[in-house]
């Protein structure tokens, strides 16, 4: 098989890149190790920045997002029960869109299937060869048969545990990482959301987040110790703990019910440098991880692939290397800015086992500064809704 760009991974990064390249008339094959149903079964992100919404519209995969997504003008912060609304629209003139990653993935998959572009699901033993030269190859097994794809470029869109970053020699890559001593226990439930907007809550017992997928489906998270097991959390235990951590008047309105999904996600900040190795590009979670507190992971993935698609378009149209050379520095600048913001929101809102009374007073001072200063709120709003230089 031969293609111009081999895309490893059919998550949001791979599928969005596939669509961007298709629009530019560049041939690509997506190679995914899981089945399409498995990919769609993962419950992940829920918030799209304006620039992600604009890109999905531009790509013509917006019909359902525009019909079912919920535009939000702001979010609520709760600190030991004290509430503060951050009105994005009033502060920076932008909004976000609540629309699940599952739905984005579904829309992109459908568009790809309709266009007849090639995707290979359930590929095993995926391996990347010769990305240092001009003729990279990707090999894999499918239904017991060995296959090989010759290509010009390889896009590593295969998430944190993928093969792309792992294919790079250890001395060619630097890793910057912080693993937090806690995770998020998330629950999905078919009940009305407790509030119209998301509520990010700090509490001495730990962080909590009230989010949603629609007007009838809610998503809630609570901070739990890294050692916690999901089996230890009955639905009732989850609801009791959530109620303890949010403002009591809001807690009274909480509509509980049987969970339809429950899982624990560890929290990590992670950056690989650089993100290009010859003709191999890392994108999305393959290149970086943020804790979910700033709702950034999916949006970063979409940003990376739009930069990459621009670089590849320039290469094929003008035989110019300029965009390819600029890929790593451009992506890393956005990555570090977003890492800083996600780290900051995480340290403001979570309870850290070792921070002591001094650390807790500093968190309170940070919240009080937000309450007192429009400029501080504006900075939060600018970053949350997506800051681009
Ligand atoms: P993905 O989604 O992990 O997709 C990678 C794909 O590659 C496949 N793969 C391979 N394919 C072939 N060969 C191999 N060797 C392969 N190894 C892996 C995988 O099967 C998969 O299909 O990465 P991508 O595309 O970079 O997308 C990144 C986002 O998924 C991620 O950043 C977000 O979900 C993060 N995130 C959030 N982001 C937001 O922007 N807003 C949010 O509100 C938000 N909330 C969240 C989140 C992530 C969470 N978890 C579970 C980590 C909430 C949570 C709880
Ligand atoms: C979600 O709804 O899953 C969600 C929303 C906001 C975040 C993280 C996750 O910051």
Tab-separated table of C-alpha atoms and ligand atoms in Angstrom:
chain	number	residue	atom	x	y	z
A	1	UNK	CA	0.000	0.000	0.000
A	2	UNK	CA	1.123	3.539	-0.604
A	3	UNK	CA	-0.149	6.891	0.726
A	4	UNK	CA	1.168	10.388	1.322
A	5	UNK	CA	0.495	10.508	5.072
A	6	UNK	CA	0.112	7.501	7.385
A	7	UNK	CA	-1.926	8.530	10.414
A	8	UNK	CA	-1.494	6.309	13.477
A	9	UNK	CA	-4.595	6.457	15.701
A	10	UNK	CA	-8.268	7.279	15.057
A	11	UNK	CA	-8.924	9.437	18.123
A	12	UNK	CA	-9.892	13.087	17.686
A	13	UNK	CA	-6.355	14.070	16.562
A	14	UNK	CA	-6.124	11.391	13.849
A	15	UNK	CA	-9.658	11.846	12.563
A	16	UNK	CA	-9.431	15.650	12.479
A	17	UNK	CA	-6.095	15.446	10.656
A	18	UNK	CA	-7.603	12.966	8.199
A	19	UNK	CA	-10.417	15.388	7.436
A	20	UNK	CA	-8.056	18.370	7.078
A	21	UNK	CA	-5.814	16.457	4.660
A	22	UNK	CA	-8.763	15.172	2.675
A	23	UNK	CA	-9.931	18.750	2.196
A	24	UNK	CA	-6.432	19.705	0.993
A	25	UNK	CA	-6.384	16.831	-1.500
A	26	UNK	CA	-3.638	14.952	0.371
A	27	UNK	CA	-4.044	11.181	0.536
A	28	UNK	CA	-3.915	9.589	3.991
A	29	UNK	CA	-4.594	6.216	5.612
A	30	UNK	CA	-5.618	5.954	9.275
A	31	UNK	CA	-4.309	2.904	11.147
A	32	UNK	CA	-6.073	2.264	14.482
A	33	UNK	CA	-5.417	-0.624	16.844
A	34	UNK	CA	-8.924	-0.773	18.341
A	35	UNK	CA	-12.356	-1.269	16.803
A	36	UNK	CA	-14.476	1.757	15.898
A	37	UNK	CA	-16.983	0.780	18.633
A	38	UNK	CA	-14.249	0.655	21.258
A	39	UNK	CA	-13.014	4.124	20.271
A	40	UNK	CA	-16.576	5.465	20.541
A	41	UNK	CA	-17.115	3.808	23.925
A	42	UNK	CA	-14.479	5.920	25.718
A	43	UNK	CA	-15.989	8.723	27.793
A	44	UNK	CA	-13.632	11.657	27.853
A	45	UNK	CA	-13.676	15.374	27.190
A	46	UNK	CA	-16.719	17.592	27.238
A	47	UNK	CA	-15.706	21.163	26.443
A	48	UNK	CA	-14.710	22.672	23.086
A	49	UNK	CA	-12.960	26.009	22.742
A	50	UNK	CA	-14.273	28.479	20.187
A	51	UNK	CA	-11.335	27.756	17.850
A	52	UNK	CA	-12.101	24.008	17.931
A	53	UNK	CA	-15.765	24.719	17.188
A	54	UNK	CA	-14.735	26.989	14.298
A	55	UNK	CA	-12.439	24.315	12.845
A	56	UNK	CA	-15.099	21.595	13.069
A	57	UNK	CA	-17.533	23.950	11.305
A	58	UNK	CA	-14.949	24.685	8.661
A	59	UNK	CA	-14.567	20.931	8.130
A	60	UNK	CA	-18.313	20.511	7.654
A	61	UNK	CA	-18.772	18.212	10.656
A	62	UNK	CA	-20.918	20.632	12.612
A	63	UNK	CA	-24.565	19.696	11.921
A	64	UNK	CA	-25.082	17.697	15.131
A	65	UNK	CA	-22.715	19.860	17.182
A	66	UNK	CA	-24.712	22.966	16.266
A	67	UNK	CA	-28.033	21.224	16.949
A	68	UNK	CA	-27.120	19.412	20.175
A	69	UNK	CA	-24.037	21.172	21.616
A	70	UNK	CA	-24.679	23.667	24.407
A	71	UNK	CA	-22.896	27.033	24.172
A	72	UNK	CA	-21.757	28.258	27.605
A	73	UNK	CA	-20.979	31.884	28.407
A	74	UNK	CA	-19.069	31.068	31.577
A	75	UNK	CA	-18.293	28.699	34.452
A	76	UNK	CA	-18.786	28.809	38.211
A	77	UNK	CA	-15.986	28.364	40.720
A	78	UNK	CA	-16.844	27.251	44.224
A	79	UNK	CA	-14.306	27.590	47.049
A	80	UNK	CA	-15.383	25.980	50.315
A	81	UNK	CA	-18.936	26.737	49.170
A	82	UNK	CA	-18.312	30.400	48.185
A	83	UNK	CA	-19.368	30.913	44.579
A	84	UNK	CA	-17.723	33.001	41.848
A	85	UNK	CA	-19.006	33.156	38.287
A	86	UNK	CA	-16.483	33.708	35.514
A	87	UNK	CA	-18.398	35.293	32.656
A	88	UNK	CA	-16.230	34.532	29.610
A	89	UNK	CA	-18.419	36.370	27.211
A	90	UNK	CA	-18.411	39.584	29.178
A	91	UNK	CA	-14.681	39.321	30.066
A	92	UNK	CA	-13.139	38.305	26.738
A	93	UNK	CA	-16.006	38.125	24.233
A	94	UNK	CA	-15.767	34.362	23.739
A	95	UNK	CA	-17.757	31.263	24.684
A	96	UNK	CA	-17.126	27.525	24.887
A	97	UNK	CA	-19.294	24.671	23.631
A	98	UNK	CA	-20.286	21.678	25.718
A	99	UNK	CA	-20.253	18.754	23.277
A	100	UNK	CA	-18.754	15.381	24.166
A	101	UNK	CA	-15.561	14.047	22.634
A	102	UNK	CA	-17.523	10.864	21.880
A	103	UNK	CA	-19.862	12.909	19.675
A	104	UNK	CA	-17.003	14.765	17.946
A	105	UNK	CA	-15.358	11.405	17.205
A	106	UNK	CA	-18.633	9.960	15.966
A	107	UNK	CA	-19.232	12.908	13.597
A	108	UNK	CA	-15.690	12.731	12.190
A	109	UNK	CA	-15.893	8.948	11.724
A	110	UNK	CA	-19.179	9.254	9.861
A	111	UNK	CA	-17.826	11.954	7.571
A	112	UNK	CA	-14.752	9.827	6.831
A	113	UNK	CA	-16.808	6.733	6.096
A	114	UNK	CA	-19.070	8.755	3.768
A	115	UNK	CA	-16.105	10.123	1.824
A	116	UNK	CA	-14.599	6.662	1.278
A	117	UNK	CA	-11.216	7.683	2.724
A	118	UNK	CA	-9.211	4.660	3.912
A	119	UNK	CA	-9.173	3.657	7.591
A	120	UNK	CA	-7.892	0.382	9.002
A	121	UNK	CA	-9.321	-0.555	12.406
A	122	UNK	CA	-8.151	-3.445	14.608
A	123	UNK	CA	-4.575	-3.283	13.315
A	124	UNK	CA	-2.099	-4.966	15.670
A	125	UNK	CA	1.708	-4.814	16.023
A	126	UNK	CA	1.813	-1.375	14.432
A	127	UNK	CA	5.458	-0.340	13.840
A	128	UNK	CA	7.026	2.744	12.253
A	129	UNK	CA	10.210	2.423	10.174
A	130	UNK	CA	12.763	4.767	8.560
A	131	UNK	CA	11.168	8.076	9.614
A	132	UNK	CA	14.679	9.590	9.535
A	133	UNK	CA	14.786	9.222	5.750
A	134	UNK	CA	12.519	10.267	2.883
A	135	UNK	CA	10.603	6.965	2.630
A	136	UNK	CA	9.061	6.049	5.977
A	137	UNK	CA	6.993	2.852	6.288
A	138	UNK	CA	4.338	1.634	8.684
A	139	UNK	CA	3.846	-2.094	9.193
A	140	UNK	CA	0.998	-3.843	11.021
A	141	UNK	CA	-0.989	-7.044	11.226
A	142	UNK	CA	-4.648	-7.334	10.320
A	143	UNK	CA	-6.642	-10.591	10.413
A	144	UNK	CA	-3.375	-12.497	10.849
A	145	UNK	CA	-1.783	-10.967	7.705
A	146	UNK	CA	1.282	-8.715	7.628
A	147	UNK	CA	0.847	-5.379	5.797
A	148	UNK	CA	3.090	-2.472	4.999
A	149	UNK	CA	2.316	1.110	4.000
A	150	UNK	CA	4.888	3.263	2.236
A	151	UNK	CA	4.411	6.970	2.842
A	152	UNK	CA	6.004	10.422	2.820
A	153	UNK	CA	5.130	11.306	6.437
A	154	UNK	CA	3.878	9.619	9.584
A	155	UNK	CA	1.498	11.451	11.934
A	156	UNK	CA	1.649	10.000	15.456
A	157	UNK	CA	-1.919	10.563	16.680
A	158	UNK	CA	-1.940	7.482	18.896
A	159	UNK	CA	-2.367	8.962	22.355
A	160	UNK	CA	-0.236	8.709	25.469
A	161	UNK	CA	0.382	4.942	25.302
A	162	UNK	CA	0.901	4.741	21.537
A	163	UNK	CA	3.779	3.432	19.475
A	164	UNK	CA	4.828	6.743	17.875
A	165	UNK	CA	6.586	8.414	20.785
A	166	UNK	CA	7.935	5.026	21.871
A	167	UNK	CA	9.603	4.626	18.439
A	168	UNK	CA	11.872	7.622	19.015
A	169	UNK	CA	15.366	6.838	20.397
A	170	UNK	CA	15.575	7.835	24.074
A	171	UNK	CA	18.505	10.214	23.473
A	172	UNK	CA	16.546	12.208	20.855
A	173	UNK	CA	13.651	13.171	23.143
A	174	UNK	CA	13.318	15.048	26.450
A	175	UNK	CA	10.405	14.394	28.779
A	176	UNK	CA	9.041	16.883	31.322
A	177	UNK	CA	6.531	15.368	33.687
A	178	UNK	CA	4.536	15.813	36.885
A	179	UNK	CA	2.350	13.034	38.192
A	180	UNK	CA	-0.248	14.235	40.718
A	181	UNK	CA	-0.990	12.144	43.821
A	182	UNK	CA	-4.685	11.906	42.882
A	183	UNK	CA	-7.092	11.084	40.082
A	184	UNK	CA	-10.649	11.957	39.055
A	185	UNK	CA	-13.445	9.501	39.703
A	186	UNK	CA	-16.077	10.271	37.050
A	187	UNK	CA	-19.697	9.233	36.813
A	188	UNK	CA	-22.136	9.587	33.919
A	189	UNK	CA	-25.845	9.656	34.730
A	190	UNK	CA	-29.076	10.256	32.832
A	191	UNK	CA	-30.332	13.106	34.988
A	192	UNK	CA	-30.696	16.853	34.527
A	193	UNK	CA	-27.433	18.733	35.255
A	194	UNK	CA	-27.423	20.358	38.698
A	195	UNK	CA	-26.738	23.812	37.187
A	196	UNK	CA	-26.798	25.464	33.776
A	197	UNK	CA	-23.028	25.929	33.725
A	198	UNK	CA	-20.058	23.839	34.871
A	199	UNK	CA	-19.106	24.150	38.543
A	200	UNK	CA	-15.447	23.636	39.521
A	201	UNK	CA	-15.353	23.190	43.297
A	202	UNK	CA	-12.495	23.326	45.769
A	203	UNK	CA	-13.184	21.741	49.157
A	204	UNK	CA	-10.995	20.562	52.019
A	205	UNK	CA	-12.191	16.998	51.237
A	206	UNK	CA	-11.038	17.399	47.639
A	207	UNK	CA	-11.978	18.844	44.262
A	208	UNK	CA	-15.321	18.219	42.548
A	209	UNK	CA	-16.655	19.095	39.093
A	210	UNK	CA	-20.276	19.252	37.962
A	211	UNK	CA	-20.404	18.952	34.182
A	212	UNK	CA	-22.829	17.693	31.568
A	213	UNK	CA	-23.236	16.146	28.149
A	214	UNK	CA	-26.767	17.404	27.418
A	215	UNK	CA	-29.825	18.813	29.218
A	216	UNK	CA	-30.652	15.279	30.358
A	217	UNK	CA	-27.218	13.700	30.834
A	218	UNK	CA	-24.779	14.811	33.532
A	219	UNK	CA	-21.103	14.146	34.163
A	220	UNK	CA	-19.671	14.550	37.666
A	221	UNK	CA	-16.143	14.080	38.968
A	222	UNK	CA	-14.551	13.964	42.416
A	223	UNK	CA	-10.863	13.972	43.311
A	224	UNK	CA	-9.760	10.647	44.800
A	225	UNK	CA	-6.407	9.372	46.020
A	226	UNK	CA	-4.267	7.695	43.326
A	227	UNK	CA	-4.575	4.370	45.113
A	228	UNK	CA	-8.423	4.346	44.986
A	229	UNK	CA	-10.240	1.606	43.097
A	230	UNK	CA	-13.500	2.220	41.273
A	231	UNK	CA	-14.997	-0.931	42.902
A	232	UNK	CA	-14.823	0.857	46.272
A	233	UNK	CA	-17.214	3.528	45.065
A	234	UNK	CA	-20.890	2.596	45.020
A	235	UNK	CA	-23.100	5.209	43.357
A	236	UNK	CA	-24.466	6.192	46.783
A	237	UNK	CA	-20.993	6.741	48.177
A	238	UNK	CA	-20.139	8.901	45.166
A	239	UNK	CA	-23.270	11.076	45.529
A	240	UNK	CA	-22.715	11.562	49.274
A	241	UNK	CA	-19.138	12.647	48.704
A	242	UNK	CA	-20.076	15.005	45.856
A	243	UNK	CA	-22.788	16.646	47.993
A	244	UNK	CA	-20.234	17.236	50.759
A	245	UNK	CA	-17.913	19.108	48.421
A	246	UNK	CA	-20.254	21.550	46.684
A	247	UNK	CA	-22.273	24.510	47.902
A	248	UNK	CA	-25.144	23.144	50.116
A	249	UNK	CA	-27.923	24.959	48.219
A	250	UNK	CA	-26.687	23.490	44.956
A	251	UNK	CA	-26.250	20.073	46.572
A	252	UNK	CA	-29.970	20.107	47.433
A	253	UNK	CA	-30.855	20.367	43.755
A	254	UNK	CA	-28.631	17.448	42.734
A	255	UNK	CA	-30.574	14.787	40.823
A	256	UNK	CA	-28.899	11.463	41.472
A	257	UNK	CA	-29.465	8.082	39.858
A	258	UNK	CA	-27.794	4.905	38.689
A	259	UNK	CA	-24.494	5.544	36.912
A	260	UNK	CA	-24.163	4.504	33.274
A	261	UNK	CA	-20.365	4.810	33.385
A	262	UNK	CA	-17.881	5.130	36.229
A	263	UNK	CA	-14.102	5.290	35.930
A	264	UNK	CA	-10.971	6.793	37.464
A	265	UNK	CA	-8.548	8.899	35.389
A	266	UNK	CA	-5.071	9.625	36.790
A	267	UNK	CA	-3.844	13.230	36.607
A	268	UNK	CA	-0.597	14.061	34.888
A	269	UNK	CA	1.241	16.953	33.246
A	270	UNK	CA	3.588	15.709	30.516
A	271	UNK	CA	5.485	17.303	27.635
A	272	UNK	CA	7.767	15.643	25.073
A	273	UNK	CA	10.325	17.830	23.277
A	274	UNK	CA	10.693	18.079	20.354
A	275	UNK	CA	7.518	16.877	18.635
A	276	UNK	CA	9.011	16.215	15.192
A	277	UNK	CA	11.633	13.584	14.383
A	278	UNK	CA	12.515	13.695	10.703
A	279	UNK	CA	9.262	12.711	9.004
A	280	UNK	CA	7.449	11.608	12.158
A	281	UNK	CA	5.219	14.154	13.912
A	282	UNK	CA	3.717	13.714	17.383
A	283	UNK	CA	0.298	15.277	17.968
A	284	UNK	CA	-2.281	15.425	20.782
A	285	UNK	CA	-1.873	13.094	23.748
A	286	UNK	CA	1.091	11.385	22.038
A	287	UNK	CA	3.011	14.643	22.509
A	288	UNK	CA	1.586	16.036	25.754
A	289	UNK	CA	-0.840	15.408	28.590
A	290	UNK	CA	-2.563	17.986	30.765
A	291	UNK	CA	-4.639	17.359	33.864
A	292	UNK	CA	-8.302	17.703	32.778
A	293	UNK	CA	-8.943	20.698	35.070
A	294	UNK	CA	-8.666	23.275	32.277
A	295	UNK	CA	-10.599	21.129	29.731
A	296	UNK	CA	-7.696	21.428	27.304
A	297	UNK	CA	-6.548	17.997	26.062
A	298	UNK	CA	-8.931	17.622	23.144
A	299	UNK	CA	-8.515	21.258	22.150
A	300	UNK	CA	-4.717	20.930	22.131
A	301	UNK	CA	-5.004	17.861	19.897
A	302	UNK	CA	-7.172	19.796	17.440
A	303	UNK	CA	-4.721	22.721	17.496
A	304	UNK	CA	-1.696	20.470	16.832
A	305	UNK	CA	-3.225	18.779	13.807
A	306	UNK	CA	-4.358	22.057	12.294
A	307	UNK	CA	-0.726	23.279	12.488
A	308	UNK	CA	0.465	19.984	11.007
A	309	UNK	CA	-2.069	20.018	8.172
A	310	UNK	CA	-0.967	23.567	7.272
A	311	UNK	CA	2.682	22.457	7.173
A	312	UNK	CA	1.928	19.435	4.970
A	313	UNK	CA	-0.258	21.490	2.650
A	314	UNK	CA	2.603	23.963	2.229
A	315	UNK	CA	5.034	21.111	1.547
A	316	UNK	CA	2.922	19.522	-1.185
A	317	UNK	CA	1.838	22.802	-2.778
A	318	UNK	CA	5.200	24.586	-2.750
A	319	UNK	CA	7.782	21.916	-1.850
A	320	UNK	CA	8.573	24.189	1.102
A	321	UNK	CA	10.026	22.788	4.356
A	322	UNK	CA	9.239	25.995	6.285
A	323	UNK	CA	6.013	24.760	7.899
A	324	UNK	CA	7.576	21.399	8.699
A	325	UNK	CA	10.549	23.098	10.388
A	326	UNK	CA	8.177	25.367	12.343
A	327	UNK	CA	5.887	22.529	13.509
A	328	UNK	CA	7.748	21.641	16.703
A	329	UNK	CA	8.398	25.193	18.001
A	330	UNK	CA	4.841	26.311	17.133
A	331	UNK	CA	3.216	23.359	18.868
A	332	UNK	CA	5.520	23.570	21.894
A	333	UNK	CA	4.758	27.230	22.499
A	334	UNK	CA	1.037	26.507	22.626
A	335	UNK	CA	1.688	23.349	24.661
A	336	UNK	CA	3.646	25.072	27.430
A	337	UNK	CA	1.169	27.960	27.677
A	338	UNK	CA	-1.656	25.450	28.038
A	339	UNK	CA	0.327	23.237	30.427
A	340	UNK	CA	0.855	26.263	32.671
A	341	UNK	CA	-2.848	27.085	32.725
A	342	UNK	CA	-3.950	23.489	33.369
A	343	UNK	CA	-1.357	23.132	36.137
A	344	UNK	CA	-2.494	26.418	37.682
A	345	UNK	CA	-6.190	25.464	37.691
A	346	UNK	CA	-5.250	22.085	39.141
A	347	UNK	CA	-3.222	23.547	41.984
A	348	UNK	CA	-5.888	26.179	42.740
A	349	UNK	CA	-8.750	23.712	43.008
A	350	UNK	CA	-7.399	20.391	44.332
A	351	UNK	CA	-6.459	19.351	47.835
A	352	UNK	CA	-2.788	18.396	48.002
A	353	UNK	CA	-1.788	15.920	50.711
A	354	UNK	CA	1.471	17.726	51.543
A	355	UNK	CA	0.688	21.420	51.057
A	356	UNK	CA	-0.186	22.088	54.718
A	357	UNK	CA	-1.938	25.164	56.104
A	358	UNK	CA	0.351	27.537	54.202
A	359	UNK	CA	-0.581	25.937	50.885
A	360	UNK	CA	-4.282	26.111	51.759
A	361	UNK	CA	-4.053	29.817	52.630
A	362	UNK	CA	-2.293	30.493	49.298
A	363	UNK	CA	-5.120	28.694	47.441
A	364	UNK	CA	-7.678	30.825	49.287
A	365	UNK	CA	-5.675	33.973	48.443
A	366	UNK	CA	-5.671	32.944	44.773
A	367	UNK	CA	-9.476	32.533	44.847
A	368	UNK	CA	-9.955	35.850	46.691
A	369	UNK	CA	-7.743	37.561	44.092
A	370	UNK	CA	-10.001	36.212	41.350
A	371	UNK	CA	-13.036	37.537	43.242
A	372	UNK	CA	-11.490	40.973	43.660
A	373	UNK	CA	-9.795	41.485	40.309
A	374	UNK	CA	-11.416	41.684	36.909
A	375	UNK	CA	-7.962	41.349	35.359
A	376	UNK	CA	-7.407	38.047	37.188
A	377	UNK	CA	-10.817	36.783	35.994
A	378	UNK	CA	-10.028	37.999	32.502
A	379	UNK	CA	-6.792	36.007	32.490
A	380	UNK	CA	-8.679	32.866	33.525
A	381	UNK	CA	-11.335	33.522	30.861
A	382	UNK	CA	-8.737	34.184	28.156
A	383	UNK	CA	-6.964	30.906	28.861
A	384	UNK	CA	-10.052	28.755	29.430
A	385	UNK	CA	-11.679	29.820	26.183
A	386	UNK	CA	-8.392	29.320	24.323
A	387	UNK	CA	-5.559	31.806	23.963
A	388	UNK	CA	-3.714	31.806	20.650
A	389	UNK	CA	-0.867	34.091	19.624
B	1	LIG	P1	-6.651	9.558	21.959
B	1	LIG	O1	-8.047	10.052	22.127
B	1	LIG	O2	-6.058	8.807	23.097
B	1	LIG	O3	-6.603	8.692	20.637
B	1	LIG	C1	-5.472	7.924	20.291
B	1	LIG	C2	-5.916	6.769	19.420
B	1	LIG	O4	-4.776	6.018	19.031
B	1	LIG	C3	-5.039	4.623	19.190
B	1	LIG	N1	-3.763	3.912	19.377
B	1	LIG	C4	-3.142	3.237	18.394
B	1	LIG	N2	-3.453	3.039	17.113
B	1	LIG	C5	-2.608	2.294	16.351
B	1	LIG	N3	-1.461	1.732	16.856
B	1	LIG	C6	-1.111	1.914	18.141
B	1	LIG	N4	0.005	1.373	18.618
B	1	LIG	C7	-1.965	2.692	18.961
B	1	LIG	N5	-1.927	3.062	20.272
B	1	LIG	C8	-3.016	3.798	20.490
B	1	LIG	C9	-5.955	4.575	20.400
B	1	LIG	O5	-6.727	3.366	20.412
B	1	LIG	C10	-6.823	5.807	20.167
B	1	LIG	O6	-7.966	5.536	19.396
B	1	LIG	O7	-5.640	10.769	21.654
B	1	LIG	P2	-5.868	12.123	20.816
B	1	LIG	O8	-6.527	11.852	19.515
B	1	LIG	O9	-4.561	12.819	20.880
B	1	LIG	O10	-6.953	12.962	21.653
B	1	LIG	C11	-6.652	13.477	22.922
B	1	LIG	C12	-7.914	13.519	23.800
B	1	LIG	O11	-8.529	12.239	23.769
B	1	LIG	C13	-7.611	13.887	25.237
B	1	LIG	O12	-6.629	14.906	25.298
B	1	LIG	C14	-8.865	14.400	25.984
B	1	LIG	O13	-9.807	13.385	26.142
B	1	LIG	C15	-8.482	14.962	27.358
B	1	LIG	N6	-9.645	15.369	28.153
B	1	LIG	C16	-10.301	16.571	27.941
B	1	LIG	N7	-9.911	17.389	26.930
B	1	LIG	C17	-10.589	18.543	26.665
B	1	LIG	O14	-10.211	19.265	25.726
B	1	LIG	N8	-11.699	18.933	27.381
B	1	LIG	C18	-12.156	18.168	28.411
B	1	LIG	O15	-13.187	18.511	28.982
B	1	LIG	C19	-11.441	16.953	28.741
B	1	LIG	N9	-11.856	16.146	29.717
B	1	LIG	C20	-10.112	14.523	29.170
B	1	LIG	C21	-11.226	14.952	29.949
B	1	LIG	C22	-9.527	13.274	29.419
B	1	LIG	C23	-10.004	12.475	30.421
B	1	LIG	N10	-9.359	11.221	30.608
B	1	LIG	C24	-10.062	10.000	30.698
B	1	LIG	C25	-7.938	11.104	30.431
B	1	LIG	C26	-11.721	14.162	30.970
B	1	LIG	C27	-11.102	12.945	31.225
B	1	LIG	C28	-11.647	12.137	32.378
B	2	LIG	C1	-16.222	16.781	31.207
B	2	LIG	O1	-17.404	17.141	31.065
B	2	LIG	O2	-15.870	15.604	31.035
B	2	LIG	C2	-15.210	17.780	31.625
B	2	LIG	C3	-15.528	19.118	31.641
B	2	LIG	C4	-14.585	20.050	32.037
B	2	LIG	C5	-13.324	19.622	32.398
B	2	LIG	C6	-12.990	18.284	32.343
B	2	LIG	C7	-13.941	17.343	31.957
B	2	LIG	O3	-12.411	20.541	32.815
